[in-house]
Short mmCIF file of C-alpha atoms in Angstrom, two decimals:
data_model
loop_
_atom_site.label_atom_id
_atom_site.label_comp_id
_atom_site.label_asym_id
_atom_site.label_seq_id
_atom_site.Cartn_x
_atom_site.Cartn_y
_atom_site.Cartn_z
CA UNK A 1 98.10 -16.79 23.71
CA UNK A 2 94.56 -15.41 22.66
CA UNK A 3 92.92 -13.70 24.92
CA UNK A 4 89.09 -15.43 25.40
CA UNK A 5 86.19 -13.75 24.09
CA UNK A 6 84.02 -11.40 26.07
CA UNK A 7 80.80 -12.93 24.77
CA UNK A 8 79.71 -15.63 23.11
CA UNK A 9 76.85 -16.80 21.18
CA UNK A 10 73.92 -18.99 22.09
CA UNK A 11 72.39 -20.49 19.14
CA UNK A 12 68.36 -19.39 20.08
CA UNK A 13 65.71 -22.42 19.56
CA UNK A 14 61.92 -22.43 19.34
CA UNK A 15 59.87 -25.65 20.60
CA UNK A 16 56.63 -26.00 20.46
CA UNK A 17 54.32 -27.69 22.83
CA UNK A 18 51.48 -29.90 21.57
CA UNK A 19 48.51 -30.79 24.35
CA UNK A 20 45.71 -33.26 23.52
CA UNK A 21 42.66 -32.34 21.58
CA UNK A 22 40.67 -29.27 22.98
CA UNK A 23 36.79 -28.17 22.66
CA UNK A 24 36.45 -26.44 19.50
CA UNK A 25 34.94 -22.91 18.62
CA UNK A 26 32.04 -22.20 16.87
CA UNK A 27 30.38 -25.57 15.88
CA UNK A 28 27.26 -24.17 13.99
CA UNK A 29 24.72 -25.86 11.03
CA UNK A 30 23.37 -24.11 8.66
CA UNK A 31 20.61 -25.59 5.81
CA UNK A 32 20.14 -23.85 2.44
CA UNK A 33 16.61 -24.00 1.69
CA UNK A 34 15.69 -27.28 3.67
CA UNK A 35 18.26 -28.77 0.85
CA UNK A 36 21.16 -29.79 2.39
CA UNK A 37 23.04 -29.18 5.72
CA UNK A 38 26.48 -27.94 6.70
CA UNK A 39 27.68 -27.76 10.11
CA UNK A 40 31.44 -26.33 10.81
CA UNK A 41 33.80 -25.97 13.27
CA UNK A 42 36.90 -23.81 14.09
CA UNK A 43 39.01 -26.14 15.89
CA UNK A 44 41.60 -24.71 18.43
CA UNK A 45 45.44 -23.85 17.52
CA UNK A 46 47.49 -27.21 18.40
CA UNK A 47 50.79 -27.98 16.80
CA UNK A 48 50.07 -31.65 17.18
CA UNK A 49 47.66 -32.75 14.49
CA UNK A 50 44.25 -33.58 15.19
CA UNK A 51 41.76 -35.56 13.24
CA UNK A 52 37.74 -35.09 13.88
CA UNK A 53 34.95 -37.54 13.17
CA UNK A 54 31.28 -36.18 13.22
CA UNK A 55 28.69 -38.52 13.40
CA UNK A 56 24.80 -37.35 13.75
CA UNK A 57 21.41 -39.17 15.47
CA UNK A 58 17.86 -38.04 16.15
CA UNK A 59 17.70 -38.85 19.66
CA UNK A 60 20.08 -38.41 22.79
CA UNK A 61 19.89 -41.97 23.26
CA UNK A 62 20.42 -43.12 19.32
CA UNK A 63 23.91 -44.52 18.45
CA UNK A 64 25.30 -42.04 16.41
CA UNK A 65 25.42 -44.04 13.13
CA UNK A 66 24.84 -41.41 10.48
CA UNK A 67 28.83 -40.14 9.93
CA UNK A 68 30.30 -37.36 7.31
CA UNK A 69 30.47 -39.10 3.97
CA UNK A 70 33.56 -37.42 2.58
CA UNK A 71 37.06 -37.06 4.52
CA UNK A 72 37.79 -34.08 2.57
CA UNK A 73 35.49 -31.75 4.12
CA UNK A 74 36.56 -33.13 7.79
CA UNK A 75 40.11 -32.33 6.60
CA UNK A 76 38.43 -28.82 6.29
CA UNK A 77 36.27 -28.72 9.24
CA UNK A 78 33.27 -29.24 7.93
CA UNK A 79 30.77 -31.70 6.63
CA UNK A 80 27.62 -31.80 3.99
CA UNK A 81 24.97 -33.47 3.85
CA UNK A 82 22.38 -33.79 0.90
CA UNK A 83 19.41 -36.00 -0.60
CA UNK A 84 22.22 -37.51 -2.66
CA UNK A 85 25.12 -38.15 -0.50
CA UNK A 86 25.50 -41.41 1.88
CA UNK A 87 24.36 -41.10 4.67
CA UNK A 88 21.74 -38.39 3.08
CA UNK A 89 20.25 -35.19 4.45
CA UNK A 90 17.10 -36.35 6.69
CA UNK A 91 14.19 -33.23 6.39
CA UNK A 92 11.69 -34.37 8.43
CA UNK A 93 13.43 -34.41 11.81
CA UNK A 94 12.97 -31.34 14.06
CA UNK A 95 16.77 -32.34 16.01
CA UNK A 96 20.10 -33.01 15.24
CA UNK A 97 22.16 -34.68 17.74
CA UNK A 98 25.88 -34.47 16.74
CA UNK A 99 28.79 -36.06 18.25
CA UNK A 100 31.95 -34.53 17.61
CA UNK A 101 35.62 -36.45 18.12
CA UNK A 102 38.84 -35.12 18.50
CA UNK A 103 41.73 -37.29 17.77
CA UNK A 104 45.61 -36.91 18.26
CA UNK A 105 48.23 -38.73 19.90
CA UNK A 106 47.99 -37.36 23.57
CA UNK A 107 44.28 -38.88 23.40
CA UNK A 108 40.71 -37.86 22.07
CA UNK A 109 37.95 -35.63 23.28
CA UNK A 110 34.53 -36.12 22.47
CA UNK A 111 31.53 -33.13 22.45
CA UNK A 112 27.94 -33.22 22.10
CA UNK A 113 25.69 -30.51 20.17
CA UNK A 114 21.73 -30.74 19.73
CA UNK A 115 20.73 -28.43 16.89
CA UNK A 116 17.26 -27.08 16.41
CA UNK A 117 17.17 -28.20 12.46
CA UNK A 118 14.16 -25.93 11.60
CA UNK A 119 16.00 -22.84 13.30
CA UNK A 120 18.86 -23.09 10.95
CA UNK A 121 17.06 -23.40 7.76
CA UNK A 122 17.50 -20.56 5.35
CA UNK A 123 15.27 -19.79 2.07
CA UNK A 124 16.13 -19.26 -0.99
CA UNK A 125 14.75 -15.64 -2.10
CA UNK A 126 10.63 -15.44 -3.11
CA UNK A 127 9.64 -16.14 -6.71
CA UNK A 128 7.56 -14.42 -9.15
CA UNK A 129 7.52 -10.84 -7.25
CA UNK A 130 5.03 -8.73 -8.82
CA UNK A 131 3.24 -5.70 -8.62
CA UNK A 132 -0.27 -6.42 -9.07
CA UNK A 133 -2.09 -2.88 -8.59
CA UNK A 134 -0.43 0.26 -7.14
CA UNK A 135 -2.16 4.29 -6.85
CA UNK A 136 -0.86 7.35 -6.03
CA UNK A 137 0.07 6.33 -2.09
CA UNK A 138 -0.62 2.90 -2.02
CA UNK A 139 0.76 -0.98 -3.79
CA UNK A 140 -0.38 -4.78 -3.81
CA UNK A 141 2.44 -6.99 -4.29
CA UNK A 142 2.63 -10.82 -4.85
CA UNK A 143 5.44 -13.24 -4.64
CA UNK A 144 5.56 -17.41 -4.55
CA UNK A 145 7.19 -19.22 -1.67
CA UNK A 146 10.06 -22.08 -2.84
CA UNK A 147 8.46 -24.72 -3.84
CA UNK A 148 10.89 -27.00 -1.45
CA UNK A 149 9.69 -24.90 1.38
CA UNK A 150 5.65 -25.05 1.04
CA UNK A 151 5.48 -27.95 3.34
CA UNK A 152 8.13 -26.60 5.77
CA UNK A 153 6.85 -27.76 9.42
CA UNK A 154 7.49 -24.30 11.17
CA UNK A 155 6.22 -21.93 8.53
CA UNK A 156 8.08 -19.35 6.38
CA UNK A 157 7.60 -16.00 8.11
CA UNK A 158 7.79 -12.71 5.69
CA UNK A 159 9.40 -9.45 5.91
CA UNK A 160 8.66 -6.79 3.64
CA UNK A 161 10.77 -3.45 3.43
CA UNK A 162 10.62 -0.47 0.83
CA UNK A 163 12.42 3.03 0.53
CA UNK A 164 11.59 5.92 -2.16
CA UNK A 165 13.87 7.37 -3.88
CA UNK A 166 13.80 10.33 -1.61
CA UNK A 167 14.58 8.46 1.72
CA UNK A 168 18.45 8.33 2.77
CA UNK A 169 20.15 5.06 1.06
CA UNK A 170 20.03 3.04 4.66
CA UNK A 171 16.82 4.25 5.84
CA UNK A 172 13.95 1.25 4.97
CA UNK A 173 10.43 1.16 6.29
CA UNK A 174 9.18 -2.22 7.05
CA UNK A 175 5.80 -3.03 6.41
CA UNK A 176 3.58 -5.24 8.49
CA UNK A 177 3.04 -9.25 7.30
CA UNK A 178 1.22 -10.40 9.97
CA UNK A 179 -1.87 -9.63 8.05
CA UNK A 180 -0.68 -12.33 5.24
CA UNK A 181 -3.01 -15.43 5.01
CA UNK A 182 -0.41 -18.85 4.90
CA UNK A 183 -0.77 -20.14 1.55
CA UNK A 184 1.79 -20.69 -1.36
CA UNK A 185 1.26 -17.25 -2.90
CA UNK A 186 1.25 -14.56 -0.74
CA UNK A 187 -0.52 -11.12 -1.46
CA UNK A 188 0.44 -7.87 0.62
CA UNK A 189 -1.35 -4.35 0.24
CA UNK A 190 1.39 -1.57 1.16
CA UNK A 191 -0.68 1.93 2.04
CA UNK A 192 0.53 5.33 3.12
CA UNK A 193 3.28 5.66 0.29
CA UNK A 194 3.97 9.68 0.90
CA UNK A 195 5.49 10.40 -2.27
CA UNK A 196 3.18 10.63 -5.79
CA UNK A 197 5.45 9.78 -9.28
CA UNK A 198 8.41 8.39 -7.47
CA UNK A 199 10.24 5.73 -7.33
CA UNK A 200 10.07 2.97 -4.74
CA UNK A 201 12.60 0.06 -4.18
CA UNK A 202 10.65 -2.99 -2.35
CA UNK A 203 12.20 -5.43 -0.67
CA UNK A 204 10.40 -8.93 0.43
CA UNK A 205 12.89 -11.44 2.13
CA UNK A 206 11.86 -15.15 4.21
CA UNK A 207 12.68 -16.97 7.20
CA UNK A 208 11.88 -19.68 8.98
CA UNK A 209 9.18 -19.04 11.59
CA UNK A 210 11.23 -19.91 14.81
CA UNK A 211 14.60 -18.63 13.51
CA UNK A 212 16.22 -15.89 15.20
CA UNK A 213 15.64 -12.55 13.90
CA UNK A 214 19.22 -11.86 13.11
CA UNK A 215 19.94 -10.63 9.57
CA UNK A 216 22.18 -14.20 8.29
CA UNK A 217 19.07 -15.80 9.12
CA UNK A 218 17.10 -14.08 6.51
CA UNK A 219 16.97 -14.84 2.91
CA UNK A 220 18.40 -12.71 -0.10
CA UNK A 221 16.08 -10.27 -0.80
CA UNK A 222 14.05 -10.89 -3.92
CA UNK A 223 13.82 -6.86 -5.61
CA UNK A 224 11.29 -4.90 -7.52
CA UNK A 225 10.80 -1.16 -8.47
CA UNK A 226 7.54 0.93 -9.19
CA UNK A 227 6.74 4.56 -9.69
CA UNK A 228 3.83 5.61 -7.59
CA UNK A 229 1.09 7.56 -10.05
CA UNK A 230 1.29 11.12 -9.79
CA UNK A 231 -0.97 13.31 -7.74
CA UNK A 232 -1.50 16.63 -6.72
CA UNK A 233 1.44 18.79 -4.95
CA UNK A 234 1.39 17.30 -1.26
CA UNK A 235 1.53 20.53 0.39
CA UNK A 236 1.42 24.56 -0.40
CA UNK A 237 4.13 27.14 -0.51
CA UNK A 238 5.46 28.42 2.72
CA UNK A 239 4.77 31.73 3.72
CA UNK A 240 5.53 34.48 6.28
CA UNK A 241 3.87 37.37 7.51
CA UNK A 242 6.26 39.47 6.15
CA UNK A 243 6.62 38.17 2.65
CA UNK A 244 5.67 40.48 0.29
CA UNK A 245 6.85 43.74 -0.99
CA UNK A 246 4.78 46.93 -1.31
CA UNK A 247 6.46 50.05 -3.49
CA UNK A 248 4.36 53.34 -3.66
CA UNK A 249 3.71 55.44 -6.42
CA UNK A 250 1.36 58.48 -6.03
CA UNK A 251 -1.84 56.84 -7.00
CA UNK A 252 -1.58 53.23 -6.84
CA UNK A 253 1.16 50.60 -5.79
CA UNK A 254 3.06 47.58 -7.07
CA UNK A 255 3.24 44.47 -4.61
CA UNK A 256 5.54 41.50 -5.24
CA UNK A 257 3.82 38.15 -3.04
CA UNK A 258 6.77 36.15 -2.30
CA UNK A 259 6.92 32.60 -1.01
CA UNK A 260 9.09 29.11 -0.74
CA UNK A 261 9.16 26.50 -3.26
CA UNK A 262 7.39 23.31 -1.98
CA UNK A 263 10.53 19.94 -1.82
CA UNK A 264 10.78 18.70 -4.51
CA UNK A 265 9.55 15.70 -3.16
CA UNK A 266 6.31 17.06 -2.58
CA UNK A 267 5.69 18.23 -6.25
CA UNK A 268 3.93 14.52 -6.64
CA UNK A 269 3.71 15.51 -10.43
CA UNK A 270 4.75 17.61 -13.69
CA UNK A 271 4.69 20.69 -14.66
CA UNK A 272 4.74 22.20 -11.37
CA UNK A 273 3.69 25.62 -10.82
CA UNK A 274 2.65 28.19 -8.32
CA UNK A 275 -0.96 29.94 -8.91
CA UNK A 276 -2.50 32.69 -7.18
CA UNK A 277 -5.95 31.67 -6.56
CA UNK A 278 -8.13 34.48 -5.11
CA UNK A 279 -7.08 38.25 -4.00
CA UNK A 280 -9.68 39.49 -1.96
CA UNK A 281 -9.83 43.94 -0.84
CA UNK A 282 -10.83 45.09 2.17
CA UNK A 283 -12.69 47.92 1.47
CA UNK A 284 -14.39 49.56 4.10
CA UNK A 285 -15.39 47.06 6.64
CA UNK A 286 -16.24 44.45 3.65
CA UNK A 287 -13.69 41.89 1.98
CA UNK A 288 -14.13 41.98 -2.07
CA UNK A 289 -13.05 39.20 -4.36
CA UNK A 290 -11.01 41.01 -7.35
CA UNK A 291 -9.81 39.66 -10.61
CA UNK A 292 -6.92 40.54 -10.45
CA UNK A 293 -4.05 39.09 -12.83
CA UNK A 294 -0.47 39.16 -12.11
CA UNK A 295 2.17 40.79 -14.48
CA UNK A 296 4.06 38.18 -13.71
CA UNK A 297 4.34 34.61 -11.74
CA UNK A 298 7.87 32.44 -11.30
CA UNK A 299 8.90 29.81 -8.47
CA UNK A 300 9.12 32.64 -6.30
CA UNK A 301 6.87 35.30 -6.79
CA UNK A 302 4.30 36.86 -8.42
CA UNK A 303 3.71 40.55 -9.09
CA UNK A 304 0.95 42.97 -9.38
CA UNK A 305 0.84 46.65 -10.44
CA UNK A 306 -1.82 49.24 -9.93
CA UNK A 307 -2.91 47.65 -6.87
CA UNK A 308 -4.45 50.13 -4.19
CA UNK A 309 -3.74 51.12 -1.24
CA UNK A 310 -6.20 49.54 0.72
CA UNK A 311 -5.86 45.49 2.96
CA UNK A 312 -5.40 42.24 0.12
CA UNK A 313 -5.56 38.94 1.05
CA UNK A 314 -3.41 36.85 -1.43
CA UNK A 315 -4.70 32.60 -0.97
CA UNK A 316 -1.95 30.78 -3.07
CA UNK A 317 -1.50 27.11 -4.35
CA UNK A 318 1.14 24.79 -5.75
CA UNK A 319 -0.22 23.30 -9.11
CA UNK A 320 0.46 20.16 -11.42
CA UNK A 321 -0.56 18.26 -13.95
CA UNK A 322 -2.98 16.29 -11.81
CA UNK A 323 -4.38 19.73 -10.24
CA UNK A 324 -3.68 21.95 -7.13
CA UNK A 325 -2.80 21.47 -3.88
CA UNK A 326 -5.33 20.30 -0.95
CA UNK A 327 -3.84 23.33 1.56
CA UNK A 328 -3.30 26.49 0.43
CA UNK A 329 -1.23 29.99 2.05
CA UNK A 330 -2.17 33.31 2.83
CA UNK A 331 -0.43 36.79 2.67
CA UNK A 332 -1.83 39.59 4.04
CA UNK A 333 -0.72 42.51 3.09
CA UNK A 334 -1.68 45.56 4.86
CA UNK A 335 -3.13 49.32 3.93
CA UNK A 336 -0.23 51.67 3.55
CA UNK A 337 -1.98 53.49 6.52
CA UNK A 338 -1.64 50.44 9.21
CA UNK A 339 1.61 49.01 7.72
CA UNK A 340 4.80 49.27 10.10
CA UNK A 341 7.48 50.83 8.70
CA UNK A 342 10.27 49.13 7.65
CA UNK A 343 13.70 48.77 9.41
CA UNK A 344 16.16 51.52 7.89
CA UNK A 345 20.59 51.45 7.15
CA UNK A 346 20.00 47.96 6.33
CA UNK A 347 23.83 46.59 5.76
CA UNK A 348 25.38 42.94 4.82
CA UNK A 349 29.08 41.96 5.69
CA UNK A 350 30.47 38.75 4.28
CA UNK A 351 33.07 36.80 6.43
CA UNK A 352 34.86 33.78 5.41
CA UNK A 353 33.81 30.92 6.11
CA UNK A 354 29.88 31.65 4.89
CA UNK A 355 29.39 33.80 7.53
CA UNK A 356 27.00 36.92 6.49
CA UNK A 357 26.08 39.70 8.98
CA UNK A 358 22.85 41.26 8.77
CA UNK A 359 22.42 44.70 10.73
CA UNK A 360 19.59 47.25 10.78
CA UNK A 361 18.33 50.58 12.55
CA UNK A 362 14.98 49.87 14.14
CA UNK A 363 12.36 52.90 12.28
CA UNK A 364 11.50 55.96 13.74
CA UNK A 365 8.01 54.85 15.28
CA UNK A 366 8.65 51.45 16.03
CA UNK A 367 6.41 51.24 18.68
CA UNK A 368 4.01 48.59 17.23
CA UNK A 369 7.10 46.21 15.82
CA UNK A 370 7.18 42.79 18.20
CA UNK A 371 9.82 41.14 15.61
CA UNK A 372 11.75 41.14 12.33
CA UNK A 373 12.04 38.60 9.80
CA UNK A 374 15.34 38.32 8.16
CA UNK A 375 15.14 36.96 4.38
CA UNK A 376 17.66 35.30 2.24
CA UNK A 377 17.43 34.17 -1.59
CA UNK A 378 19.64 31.72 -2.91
CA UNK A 379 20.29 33.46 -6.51
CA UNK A 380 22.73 33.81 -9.64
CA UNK A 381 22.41 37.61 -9.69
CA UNK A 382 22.52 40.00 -6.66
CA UNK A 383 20.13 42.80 -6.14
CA UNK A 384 18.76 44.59 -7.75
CA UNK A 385 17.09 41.93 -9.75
CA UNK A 386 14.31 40.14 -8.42
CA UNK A 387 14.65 37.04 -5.99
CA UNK A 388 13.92 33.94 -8.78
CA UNK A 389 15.42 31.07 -6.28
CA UNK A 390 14.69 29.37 -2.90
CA UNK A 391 13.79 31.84 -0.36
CA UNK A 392 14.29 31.10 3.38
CA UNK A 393 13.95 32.92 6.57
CA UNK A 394 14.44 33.18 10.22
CA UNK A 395 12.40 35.24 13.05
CA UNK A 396 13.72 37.44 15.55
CA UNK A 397 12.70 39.72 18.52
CA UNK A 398 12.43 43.14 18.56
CA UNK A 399 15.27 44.23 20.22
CA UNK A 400 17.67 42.40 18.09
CA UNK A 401 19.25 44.71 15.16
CA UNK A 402 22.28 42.81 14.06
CA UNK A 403 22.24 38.75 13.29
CA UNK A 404 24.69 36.24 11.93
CA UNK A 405 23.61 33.71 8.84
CA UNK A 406 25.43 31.27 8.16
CA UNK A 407 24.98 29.38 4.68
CA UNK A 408 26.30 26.88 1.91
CA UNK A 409 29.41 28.22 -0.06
CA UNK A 410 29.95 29.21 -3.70
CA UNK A 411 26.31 30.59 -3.89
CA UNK A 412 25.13 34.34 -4.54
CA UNK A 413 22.43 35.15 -1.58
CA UNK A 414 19.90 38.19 -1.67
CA UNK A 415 18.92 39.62 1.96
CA UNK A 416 16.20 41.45 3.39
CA UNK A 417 14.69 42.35 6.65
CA UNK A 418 10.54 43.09 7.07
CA UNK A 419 9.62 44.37 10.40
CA UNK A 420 6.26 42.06 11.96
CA UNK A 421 3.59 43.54 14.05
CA UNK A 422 2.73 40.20 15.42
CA UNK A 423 1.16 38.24 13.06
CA UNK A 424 -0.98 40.47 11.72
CA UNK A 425 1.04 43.05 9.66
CA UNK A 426 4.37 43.92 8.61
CA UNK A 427 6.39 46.45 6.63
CA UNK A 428 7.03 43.58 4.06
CA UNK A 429 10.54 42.95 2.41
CA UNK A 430 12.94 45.82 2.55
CA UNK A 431 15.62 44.49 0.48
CA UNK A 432 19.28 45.02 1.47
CA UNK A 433 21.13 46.89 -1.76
CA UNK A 434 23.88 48.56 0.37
CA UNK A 435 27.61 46.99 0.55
CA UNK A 436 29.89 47.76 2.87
CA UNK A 437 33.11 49.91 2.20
CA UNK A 438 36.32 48.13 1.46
CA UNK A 439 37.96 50.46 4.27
CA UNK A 440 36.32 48.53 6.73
CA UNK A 441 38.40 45.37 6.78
CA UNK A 442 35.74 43.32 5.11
CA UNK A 443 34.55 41.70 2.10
CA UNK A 444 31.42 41.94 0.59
CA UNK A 445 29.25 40.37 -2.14
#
């Protein structure tokens, strides 16, 4: 006789429970340019099937006569209405009343919505966006309302946005429309552009006047694009007390002025250059003007030789093709006699990671130094040819002598160190030439 099994099988079954028709989600309307009019729904998960029937009125107490033409879009949870279907799409009314039926065999359920029509209505896109004058810092745009919408009850409110070519690619400025007059074709004067010869992406989009401010609310954006006319650089090169460099000869010395580039987004123009536009001696107790011509003028520096040994005041502008810069900058650099002297064993250590370290000796008589600035050059050839790209700095007390810079890879960066009497003097630029032995566990540039 066979033994009986251990275990047996159960053969596993699923049922599913159906429950009579429940509220649905998300009944919302939506019309496309005071056009037409969709309303949908999102009905809830039931495995019995469920048929709807929406009907529509203007009043609470209206029989709701006016049904969805077309069974189809029910069957999809939505319905349409238009100036051509039957019953059509009514503009005029400022409320919807819809009644919405459930149906399935456990029984029916019946909810009422009251939509604000004039809230849900969303514009086609302006027409005929144009640029009708534009300077420098400043543009008048025009555009035409829809044509369906220039007798829209509420009003068709306006927003205008615009972002230059140098602003980050989510960053828009919006522009204020209150000061539009209502009327068909509207006409908007955008000031305080910052940026000469660029680029500028404007944006005007509509809405109805007592929509939300939420962004599917909002028409598509209509789109237009304008250079602003050039103008002069928008500021001066950046200076320091400290940046210059003075070398000695017996009789007479050679001074290199040194300052940053202005952004590129400040150039406002072509042909951008740097000019030095007075040098002024102290001789005596009495500033002279001199006329005075460089040897030589790049991005980043000009040069003079034979130069004194007595005070200069170097005033220096950024130039274009439309002329030079409103502000100008200053370096002073002193007499040999009341200079500080400059920092001494100036060294530079490369880590990984773009980690440089700067360290320096303070002089012998460094009484009269209250800080140093520490230079860097962003380069293609290391000392000791001359700094031709963008020069930075940082400022630091007195008592520090040794200072970590950290800065973008794959570059070649000069260094130097000037020691500041205030603001008033400095040693100017000594320039760091001196690597530091491969015995010392460290890498250098």
């Amino acid at each position: 006789m066979t033994a009986p099994n251990e275990f047996e099988g159960v053969c596993l079954n699923y049922v599913f429970v159906g429950t009579k028709p429940q509220a649905v989600q998300n009944f919302s309307c939506i019309s496309y340019n005071w056009e037409n009019l969709k309303c949908s729904w999102v009905p809830v998960k039931n495995p019995i099937r469920t048929e709807y029937h929406i009907a529509f009125s203007f009043t609470k107490r209206q029989r709701y006569a006016f049904k969805c033409h077309n069974k189809s879009d029910i069957e999809d949870n939505f319905c349409h209405w238009s100036l051509e279907t039957n019953p059509s799409y009514r503009l005029p009314y400022e409320n919807y009343y819809f009644q919405l039926t459930g149906v399935s065999k456990f029984g029916s359920l019946v909810r009422n919505y009251k939509i604000n029509h004039f809230a849900v209505v969303v514009p086609r896109k302006p027409e005929n966006l144009s640029s009708v004058n534009f300077t420098s810092s400043s543009l008048t745009i025009s555009w035409v309302i829809p044509s369906h919408l220039r007798f829209f009850p509420p009003g068709i409110k306006d927003k205008v946005i615009y972002q230059s070519k140098w602003d980050p690619p989510n960053y828009w400025k919006e522009v204020n429309t209150s000061v539009i007059k209502e009327s068909e074709r509207r006409v908007l004067n955008i000031t305080g552009l910052k940026y000469g010869n660029t680029i500028y992406d404007i944006r005007v989009l509509l809405k109805s006047e007592i929509a939300e401010d939420e962004e599917k609310w909002w028409s598509e954006p209509a789109t237009i694009t304008f250079r602003t006319k050039p103008a002069v650089p928008g500021m001066s090169p950046k200076t320091d007390v400290g940046s210059f460099e003075s070398k000695a000869q017996e009789t007479f010395r050679n001074i290199y002025i040194y300052w940053q580039q202005i952004p590129q987004y400040e150039e406002n123009g072509e042909d951008l250059e740097y000019k030095i536009l007075r040098i002024e001696e102290l001789v005596g107790s009495k500033w002279i003007e001199r006329n005075v011509w460089p040897s030589a003028v790049t991005k980043t520096y000009a040069f003079f030789t034979m130069m004194s040994f007595n005070r200069y005041n170097f005033t220096i502008a950024a130039s274009n093709k439309e002329g030079i810069s409103r502000e100008t900058s200053h370096v002073v650099v002193p007499s040999i006699h009341q200079s500080p002297e400059k920092p001494v064993f100036l060294k530079k250590i490369a880590y990984e990671h773009d980690v440089y370290e700067l360290s320096w000796n303070a002089p012998p008589r460094s009484y009269n130094i209250t800080s140093y600035t520490i230079f860097w050059c962003d380069d293609k050839i290391n000392r000791p040819c001359q700094c031709n790209g963008f020069l930075d700095w940082t400022r630091v007390s007195s008592d520090i002598t040794k200072k970590n810079i950290t800065l973008p890879a794959n570059k070649i960066f000069q260094f130097g160190i000037s020691a500041n009497h205030y603001n008033l003097s400095s040693s100017g630029i000594h320039w760091v030439d001196c690597p530091v032995l491969p015995d010392q566990g460290k890498h250098f540039k």
